PDB file of C-alpha atoms in Angstrom:
ATOM      1  CA  GLU A   4      78.981 116.157  45.245  1.00  0.00           C
ATOM      2  CA  VAL A   5      81.761 118.034  47.004  1.00  0.00           C
ATOM      3  CA  GLN A   6      85.009 116.233  46.320  1.00  0.00           C
ATOM      4  CA  LEU A   7      88.773 116.544  46.534  1.00  0.00           C
ATOM      5  CA  VAL A   8      90.934 114.013  44.712  1.00  0.00           C
ATOM      6  CA  GLU A   9      94.689 113.939  45.191  1.00  0.00           C
ATOM      7  CA  SER A  10      97.216 112.413  42.832  1.00  0.00           C
ATOM      8  CA  GLY A  11     100.935 112.397  42.169  1.00  0.00           C
ATOM      9  CA  GLY A  12     102.245 110.468  45.146  1.00  0.00           C
ATOM     10  CA  GLY A  13     104.929 107.833  44.829  1.00  0.00           C
ATOM     11  CA  LEU A  14     108.454 106.795  45.691  1.00  0.00           C
ATOM     12  CA  VAL A  15     111.193 109.421  45.473  1.00  0.00           C
ATOM     13  CA  LYS A  16     114.828 109.475  46.573  1.00  0.00           C
ATOM     14  CA  PRO A  17     116.050 111.775  49.343  1.00  0.00           C
ATOM     15  CA  GLY A  18     116.835 115.174  47.900  1.00  0.00           C
ATOM     16  CA  GLY A  19     114.384 114.661  45.069  1.00  0.00           C
ATOM     17  CA  SER A  20     111.246 116.526  44.094  1.00  0.00           C
ATOM     18  CA  LEU A  21     107.599 115.639  43.618  1.00  0.00           C
ATOM     19  CA  ARG A  22     104.458 117.575  42.722  1.00  0.00           C
ATOM     20  CA  LEU A  23     101.111 116.580  44.147  1.00  0.00           C
ATOM     21  CA  SER A  24      97.841 117.622  42.560  1.00  0.00           C
ATOM     22  CA  CYS A  25      94.363 117.995  44.000  1.00  0.00           C
ATOM     23  CA  ALA A  26      91.265 118.192  41.792  1.00  0.00           C
ATOM     24  CA  ALA A  27      88.334 119.980  43.384  1.00  0.00           C
ATOM     25  CA  SER A  28      84.678 119.721  42.421  1.00  0.00           C
ATOM     26  CA  GLY A  29      81.236 120.462  43.795  1.00  0.00           C
ATOM     27  CA  PHE A  30      82.023 123.837  45.366  1.00  0.00           C
ATOM     28  CA  THR A  31      83.250 127.278  44.361  1.00  0.00           C
ATOM     29  CA  PHE A  32      86.967 126.593  44.310  1.00  0.00           C
ATOM     30  CA  ASN A  33      88.124 130.155  43.702  1.00  0.00           C
ATOM     31  CA  ASN A  34      86.426 131.190  46.976  1.00  0.00           C
ATOM     32  CA  ALA A  35      88.143 128.470  49.044  1.00  0.00           C
ATOM     33  CA  TRP A  36      91.239 128.712  51.177  1.00  0.00           C
ATOM     34  CA  MET A  37      93.005 125.405  50.568  1.00  0.00           C
ATOM     35  CA  SER A  38      95.399 123.496  52.802  1.00  0.00           C
ATOM     36  CA  TRP A  39      97.552 120.378  52.757  1.00  0.00           C
ATOM     37  CA  VAL A  40      97.703 118.107  55.805  1.00  0.00           C
ATOM     38  CA  ARG A  41      99.975 115.077  56.083  1.00  0.00           C
ATOM     39  CA  GLN A  42     100.112 111.969  58.210  1.00  0.00           C
ATOM     40  CA  ALA A  43     103.226 109.849  58.560  1.00  0.00           C
ATOM     41  CA  PRO A  44     102.613 106.095  58.891  1.00  0.00           C
ATOM     42  CA  GLY A  45     101.191 105.344  62.331  1.00  0.00           C
ATOM     43  CA  LYS A  46     101.466 108.988  63.382  1.00  0.00           C
ATOM     44  CA  GLY A  47      99.157 111.940  63.896  1.00  0.00           C
ATOM     45  CA  LEU A  48      97.992 114.725  61.623  1.00  0.00           C
ATOM     46  CA  GLU A  49     100.368 117.529  60.679  1.00  0.00           C
ATOM     47  CA  TRP A  50      99.371 120.714  58.854  1.00  0.00           C
ATOM     48  CA  VAL A  51     101.689 121.431  55.929  1.00  0.00           C
ATOM     49  CA  GLY A  52     100.489 124.780  54.625  1.00  0.00           C
ATOM     50  CA  ARG A  53      97.645 126.915  53.321  1.00  0.00           C
ATOM     51  CA  LEU A  54      96.937 129.021  50.262  1.00  0.00           C
ATOM     52  CA  LYS A  55      94.464 131.876  50.407  1.00  0.00           C
ATOM     53  CA  THR A  56      92.171 132.861  47.576  1.00  0.00           C
ATOM     54  CA  TYR A  57      93.415 135.437  45.105  1.00  0.00           C
ATOM     55  CA  SER A  58      90.770 137.840  46.369  1.00  0.00           C
ATOM     56  CA  ASP A  59      92.297 137.520  49.849  1.00  0.00           C
ATOM     57  CA  GLY A  60      95.806 138.104  48.567  1.00  0.00           C
ATOM     58  CA  GLY A  61      96.730 134.659  47.267  1.00  0.00           C
ATOM     59  CA  THR A  62      99.453 134.223  49.873  1.00  0.00           C
ATOM     60  CA  ALA A  63     100.677 130.952  51.302  1.00  0.00           C
ATOM     61  CA  ASP A  64     101.850 130.043  54.791  1.00  0.00           C
ATOM     62  CA  TYR A  65     103.770 126.934  55.730  1.00  0.00           C
ATOM     63  CA  ALA A  66     104.627 124.812  58.737  1.00  0.00           C
ATOM     64  CA  ALA A  67     108.185 125.200  59.953  1.00  0.00           C
ATOM     65  CA  PRO A  68     109.393 121.724  58.848  1.00  0.00           C
ATOM     66  CA  VAL A  69     108.578 122.411  55.184  1.00  0.00           C
ATOM     67  CA  LYS A  70     109.117 126.161  54.880  1.00  0.00           C
ATOM     68  CA  GLY A  71     111.551 126.939  52.078  1.00  0.00           C
ATOM     69  CA  ARG A  72     111.226 123.467  50.551  1.00  0.00           C
ATOM     70  CA  PHE A  73     107.512 123.164  49.723  1.00  0.00           C
ATOM     71  CA  GLY A  74     105.327 125.467  47.651  1.00  0.00           C
ATOM     72  CA  ILE A  75     101.537 125.560  47.284  1.00  0.00           C
ATOM     73  CA  SER A  76      99.875 126.943  44.170  1.00  0.00           C
ATOM     74  CA  ARG A  77      96.458 126.908  42.555  1.00  0.00           C
ATOM     75  CA  ASP A  78      94.860 127.117  39.131  1.00  0.00           C
ATOM     76  CA  ASP A  79      91.348 128.432  39.639  1.00  0.00           C
ATOM     77  CA  SER A  80      90.540 128.006  35.935  1.00  0.00           C
ATOM     78  CA  ARG A  81      91.003 124.256  36.346  1.00  0.00           C
ATOM     79  CA  ASN A  82      89.897 123.917  39.997  1.00  0.00           C
ATOM     80  CA  MET A  83      93.312 122.494  40.847  1.00  0.00           C
ATOM     81  CA  LEU A  84      95.578 122.786  43.869  1.00  0.00           C
ATOM     82  CA  TYR A  85      99.238 121.792  43.807  1.00  0.00           C
ATOM     83  CA  LEU A  86     101.965 121.000  46.312  1.00  0.00           C
ATOM     84  CA  GLN A  87     105.498 121.248  44.968  1.00  0.00           C
ATOM     85  CA  MET A  88     107.866 119.375  47.252  1.00  0.00           C
ATOM     86  CA  ASN A  89     111.621 119.880  46.881  1.00  0.00           C
ATOM     87  CA  SER A  90     114.672 118.672  48.806  1.00  0.00           C
ATOM     88  CA  LEU A  91     112.626 115.791  50.153  1.00  0.00           C
ATOM     89  CA  LYS A  92     113.688 114.027  53.325  1.00  0.00           C
ATOM     90  CA  SER A  93     112.746 110.650  54.752  1.00  0.00           C
ATOM     91  CA  GLU A  94     110.663 112.417  57.398  1.00  0.00           C
ATOM     92  CA  ASP A  95     108.452 113.813  54.634  1.00  0.00           C
ATOM     93  CA  SER A  96     107.135 110.294  53.989  1.00  0.00           C
ATOM     94  CA  ALA A  97     103.414 110.456  54.670  1.00  0.00           C
ATOM     95  CA  VAL A  98      99.926 110.396  53.277  1.00  0.00           C
ATOM     96  CA  TYR A  99      99.175 113.899  52.004  1.00  0.00           C
ATOM     97  CA  PHE A 100      95.603 115.146  52.242  1.00  0.00           C
ATOM     98  CA  CYS A 101      94.143 118.072  50.358  1.00  0.00           C
ATOM     99  CA  VAL A 102      91.615 119.816  52.617  1.00  0.00           C
ATOM    100  CA  THR A 103      89.387 122.858  52.804  1.00  0.00           C
ATOM    101  CA  ASP A 104      86.988 124.584  55.173  1.00  0.00           C
ATOM    102  CA  GLU A 105      84.242 124.799  52.582  1.00  0.00           C
ATOM    103  CA  ALA A 106      81.374 125.651  54.924  1.00  0.00           C
ATOM    104  CA  SER A 107      83.259 128.551  56.522  1.00  0.00           C
ATOM    105  CA  SER A 108      86.235 129.631  54.463  1.00  0.00           C
ATOM    106  CA  GLY A 109      89.149 130.788  56.580  1.00  0.00           C
ATOM    107  CA  SER A 110      87.870 129.121  59.755  1.00  0.00           C
ATOM    108  CA  PHE A 111      90.308 126.185  59.455  1.00  0.00           C
ATOM    109  CA  ALA A 112      87.485 123.794  60.348  1.00  0.00           C
ATOM    110  CA  PHE A 113      88.366 121.334  57.600  1.00  0.00           C
ATOM    111  CA  ASP A 114      85.083 119.808  56.547  1.00  0.00           C
ATOM    112  CA  ILE A 115      86.251 118.488  53.192  1.00  0.00           C
ATOM    113  CA  TRP A 116      89.126 116.003  52.883  1.00  0.00           C
ATOM    114  CA  GLY A 117      90.509 114.122  49.943  1.00  0.00           C
ATOM    115  CA  GLN A 118      91.325 110.428  50.193  1.00  0.00           C
ATOM    116  CA  GLY A 119      95.041 111.184  50.407  1.00  0.00           C
ATOM    117  CA  THR A 120      98.062 110.264  48.328  1.00  0.00           C
ATOM    118  CA  MET A 121     101.105 108.450  49.709  1.00  0.00           C
ATOM    119  CA  VAL A 122     104.592 109.874  49.386  1.00  0.00           C
ATOM    120  CA  THR A 123     107.555 107.676  50.268  1.00  0.00           C
ATOM    121  CA  VAL A 124     111.029 109.177  50.439  1.00  0.00           C
ATOM    122  CA  SER A 125     113.603 106.425  50.406  1.00  0.00           C
ATOM    123  CA  SER A 126     116.793 105.431  48.623  1.00  0.00           C
TER     124      SER A 126
ATOM    125  CA  SER B  13     105.049 127.465  68.982  1.00  0.00           C
ATOM    126  CA  TYR B  14     101.624 126.571  70.327  1.00  0.00           C
ATOM    127  CA  VAL B  15     101.210 123.021  71.615  1.00  0.00           C
ATOM    128  CA  LEU B  16      98.030 120.972  71.998  1.00  0.00           C
ATOM    129  CA  THR B  17      98.215 118.051  74.411  1.00  0.00           C
ATOM    130  CA  GLN B  18      95.891 115.049  74.209  1.00  0.00           C
ATOM    131  CA  PRO B  19      95.959 111.785  76.186  1.00  0.00           C
ATOM    132  CA  PRO B  20      97.226 108.970  73.940  1.00  0.00           C
ATOM    133  CA  SER B  21      94.313 106.728  74.781  1.00  0.00           C
ATOM    134  CA  VAL B  22      90.893 106.649  76.397  1.00  0.00           C
ATOM    135  CA  SER B  23      88.896 103.505  77.083  1.00  0.00           C
ATOM    136  CA  VAL B  24      85.205 103.273  77.801  1.00  0.00           C
ATOM    137  CA  ALA B  25      82.507 100.622  77.902  1.00  0.00           C
ATOM    138  CA  PRO B  26      79.604 100.707  75.447  1.00  0.00           C
ATOM    139  CA  GLY B  27      76.813 102.958  76.627  1.00  0.00           C
ATOM    140  CA  GLN B  28      79.089 105.019  78.857  1.00  0.00           C
ATOM    141  CA  THR B  29      80.428 108.529  78.295  1.00  0.00           C
ATOM    142  CA  ALA B  30      83.871 109.199  76.837  1.00  0.00           C
ATOM    143  CA  ARG B  31      85.658 112.487  77.436  1.00  0.00           C
ATOM    144  CA  ILE B  32      88.725 113.365  75.414  1.00  0.00           C
ATOM    145  CA  THR B  33      90.688 116.411  76.510  1.00  0.00           C
ATOM    146  CA  CYS B  34      92.859 118.816  74.563  1.00  0.00           C
ATOM    147  CA  GLY B  35      95.107 121.043  76.630  1.00  0.00           C
ATOM    148  CA  GLY B  36      96.694 124.298  75.525  1.00  0.00           C
ATOM    149  CA  ASN B  37      97.706 127.645  76.962  1.00  0.00           C
ATOM    150  CA  ASN B  38      94.504 129.703  77.252  1.00  0.00           C
ATOM    151  CA  ILE B  39      92.870 127.466  74.666  1.00  0.00           C
ATOM    152  CA  GLY B  40      89.522 128.841  75.804  1.00  0.00           C
ATOM    153  CA  SER B  41      90.288 131.981  73.800  1.00  0.00           C
ATOM    154  CA  LYS B  42      90.616 129.990  70.574  1.00  0.00           C
ATOM    155  CA  SER B  43      88.194 128.106  68.342  1.00  0.00           C
ATOM    156  CA  VAL B  44      88.759 124.365  68.649  1.00  0.00           C
ATOM    157  CA  HIS B  45      87.842 121.825  66.021  1.00  0.00           C
ATOM    158  CA  TRP B  46      87.688 118.041  66.457  1.00  0.00           C
ATOM    159  CA  TYR B  47      88.169 115.233  63.958  1.00  0.00           C
ATOM    160  CA  GLN B  48      87.387 111.522  64.018  1.00  0.00           C
ATOM    161  CA  GLN B  49      89.606 109.197  62.006  1.00  0.00           C
ATOM    162  CA  LYS B  50      88.956 105.513  61.521  1.00  0.00           C
ATOM    163  CA  PRO B  51      91.674 103.160  60.207  1.00  0.00           C
ATOM    164  CA  GLY B  52      92.446 103.633  56.539  1.00  0.00           C
ATOM    165  CA  GLN B  53      90.090 106.600  56.182  1.00  0.00           C
ATOM    166  CA  ALA B  54      90.449 110.339  55.960  1.00  0.00           C
ATOM    167  CA  PRO B  55      89.528 112.323  59.070  1.00  0.00           C
ATOM    168  CA  VAL B  56      85.990 113.620  59.497  1.00  0.00           C
ATOM    169  CA  LEU B  57      85.120 116.915  61.186  1.00  0.00           C
ATOM    170  CA  VAL B  58      82.819 116.137  64.129  1.00  0.00           C
ATOM    171  CA  VAL B  59      82.881 119.404  66.098  1.00  0.00           C
ATOM    172  CA  TYR B  60      83.852 122.910  64.985  1.00  0.00           C
ATOM    173  CA  ASP B  61      84.137 126.236  66.781  1.00  0.00           C
ATOM    174  CA  ASP B  62      84.289 124.538  70.180  1.00  0.00           C
ATOM    175  CA  ASP B  63      80.763 123.157  70.297  1.00  0.00           C
ATOM    176  CA  ASP B  64      79.044 123.149  66.909  1.00  0.00           C
ATOM    177  CA  ARG B  65      78.335 119.985  64.950  1.00  0.00           C
ATOM    178  CA  PRO B  66      78.374 119.641  61.160  1.00  0.00           C
ATOM    179  CA  SER B  67      75.236 118.192  59.663  1.00  0.00           C
ATOM    180  CA  GLY B  68      75.085 114.442  60.008  1.00  0.00           C
ATOM    181  CA  ILE B  69      77.049 114.281  63.249  1.00  0.00           C
ATOM    182  CA  PRO B  70      74.894 112.802  66.038  1.00  0.00           C
ATOM    183  CA  GLU B  71      73.939 114.869  69.056  1.00  0.00           C
ATOM    184  CA  ARG B  72      75.752 112.303  71.229  1.00  0.00           C
ATOM    185  CA  ILE B  73      78.971 114.053  70.202  1.00  0.00           C
ATOM    186  CA  SER B  74      79.556 117.452  71.764  1.00  0.00           C
ATOM    187  CA  GLY B  75      82.373 119.830  72.575  1.00  0.00           C
ATOM    188  CA  SER B  76      83.265 122.415  75.167  1.00  0.00           C
ATOM    189  CA  ASN B  77      86.158 124.785  75.694  1.00  0.00           C
ATOM    190  CA  SER B  78      87.240 126.840  78.685  1.00  0.00           C
ATOM    191  CA  GLY B  79      90.419 127.953  80.334  1.00  0.00           C
ATOM    192  CA  ASN B  80      93.279 125.680  79.343  1.00  0.00           C
ATOM    193  CA  THR B  81      91.216 122.665  78.296  1.00  0.00           C
ATOM    194  CA  ALA B  82      88.871 121.776  75.464  1.00  0.00           C
ATOM    195  CA  THR B  83      86.843 118.590  75.755  1.00  0.00           C
ATOM    196  CA  LEU B  84      85.157 116.310  73.263  1.00  0.00           C
ATOM    197  CA  THR B  85      82.357 114.341  74.894  1.00  0.00           C
ATOM    198  CA  ILE B  86      80.793 111.266  73.355  1.00  0.00           C
ATOM    199  CA  SER B  87      77.697 110.082  75.197  1.00  0.00           C
ATOM    200  CA  ARG B  88      76.195 106.594  74.949  1.00  0.00           C
ATOM    201  CA  VAL B  89      79.355 105.343  73.305  1.00  0.00           C
ATOM    202  CA  GLU B  90      78.958 102.754  70.562  1.00  0.00           C
ATOM    203  CA  VAL B  91      81.436 100.279  69.108  1.00  0.00           C
ATOM    204  CA  GLY B  92      81.371 102.352  65.922  1.00  0.00           C
ATOM    205  CA  ASP B  93      82.836 105.335  67.804  1.00  0.00           C
ATOM    206  CA  GLU B  94      86.154 103.522  68.159  1.00  0.00           C
ATOM    207  CA  ALA B  95      88.631 105.729  66.320  1.00  0.00           C
ATOM    208  CA  ASP B  96      91.420 108.259  66.683  1.00  0.00           C
ATOM    209  CA  TYR B  97      90.309 111.757  67.635  1.00  0.00           C
ATOM    210  CA  TYR B  98      92.290 114.938  66.989  1.00  0.00           C
ATOM    211  CA  CYS B  99      91.790 118.485  68.204  1.00  0.00           C
ATOM    212  CA  GLU B 100      92.937 121.417  66.096  1.00  0.00           C
ATOM    213  CA  ILE B 101      93.248 125.183  66.335  1.00  0.00           C
ATOM    214  CA  TRP B 102      94.550 128.065  64.296  1.00  0.00           C
ATOM    215  CA  ASP B 103      97.319 129.878  66.134  1.00  0.00           C
ATOM    216  CA  ASN B 104      96.742 133.485  65.172  1.00  0.00           C
ATOM    217  CA  TYR B 105     100.113 134.610  66.560  1.00  0.00           C
ATOM    218  CA  SER B 106     102.144 132.491  64.170  1.00  0.00           C
ATOM    219  CA  ASP B 107      99.396 132.033  61.541  1.00  0.00           C
ATOM    220  CA  VAL B 108      99.728 128.276  61.504  1.00  0.00           C
ATOM    221  CA  VAL B 109      97.337 125.399  62.128  1.00  0.00           C
ATOM    222  CA  VAL B 110      98.148 123.118  65.048  1.00  0.00           C
ATOM    223  CA  PHE B 111      96.871 119.596  65.638  1.00  0.00           C
ATOM    224  CA  GLY B 112      96.924 117.720  68.899  1.00  0.00           C
ATOM    225  CA  GLY B 113      98.774 114.426  68.978  1.00  0.00           C
ATOM    226  CA  GLY B 114      95.563 112.419  68.808  1.00  0.00           C
ATOM    227  CA  THR B 115      93.675 110.155  71.199  1.00  0.00           C
ATOM    228  CA  LYS B 116      92.786 106.567  70.453  1.00  0.00           C
ATOM    229  CA  LEU B 117      89.308 105.791  71.773  1.00  0.00           C
ATOM    230  CA  THR B 118      88.847 102.135  72.606  1.00  0.00           C
ATOM    231  CA  VAL B 119      85.385 100.761  73.277  1.00  0.00           C
ATOM    232  CA  LEU B 120      85.816  97.854  75.652  1.00  0.00           C
TER     233      LEU B 120
END
């Protein structure tokens, strides 16, 4: 079964840091471009960033609101994706989804979603 | 930055046809994907590359894209179709993914 399972969410103070993890299974992870998408409470979907495969350069791109504060990395040996979040702000509070376009890598048609993990930034 | 505009809400009676639009500058030149999200659940891809359906998505759900508007059409609407729907594209100029603001479909 194709699956993405996020973990690591929680309550953090403004200015703090948090690292989210995403465990992938059921597909060839090292061939997958991986993304993070977030959704603030009662709001719409917002793309956070994407990490290419190492064979495609292994580079990451980020949405403007998180550029310079967030970093995406991967461990293909463990089928894990990570989102390092620094200098957190209240507006970063959201459910964070790990996603991939497994059927057509690089198409950004996200056919696989995790269940999401909640991040709350509050003092 | 590229902007996708969706109506906040669409209402339709059961058995009728719902059309949800997604507006963007020359969006017809881009590949549009659509997602359905029910309360408390992760989104589900229902249409990709303008008009293709993933396996398991009923033929009642279809997409089109031309000019400045992409459209998700749901025929013979059922109560179970009530959800939020989002369009999405990859903006190749800025190399970022853009989501529309979402449309809440209400089945009257």
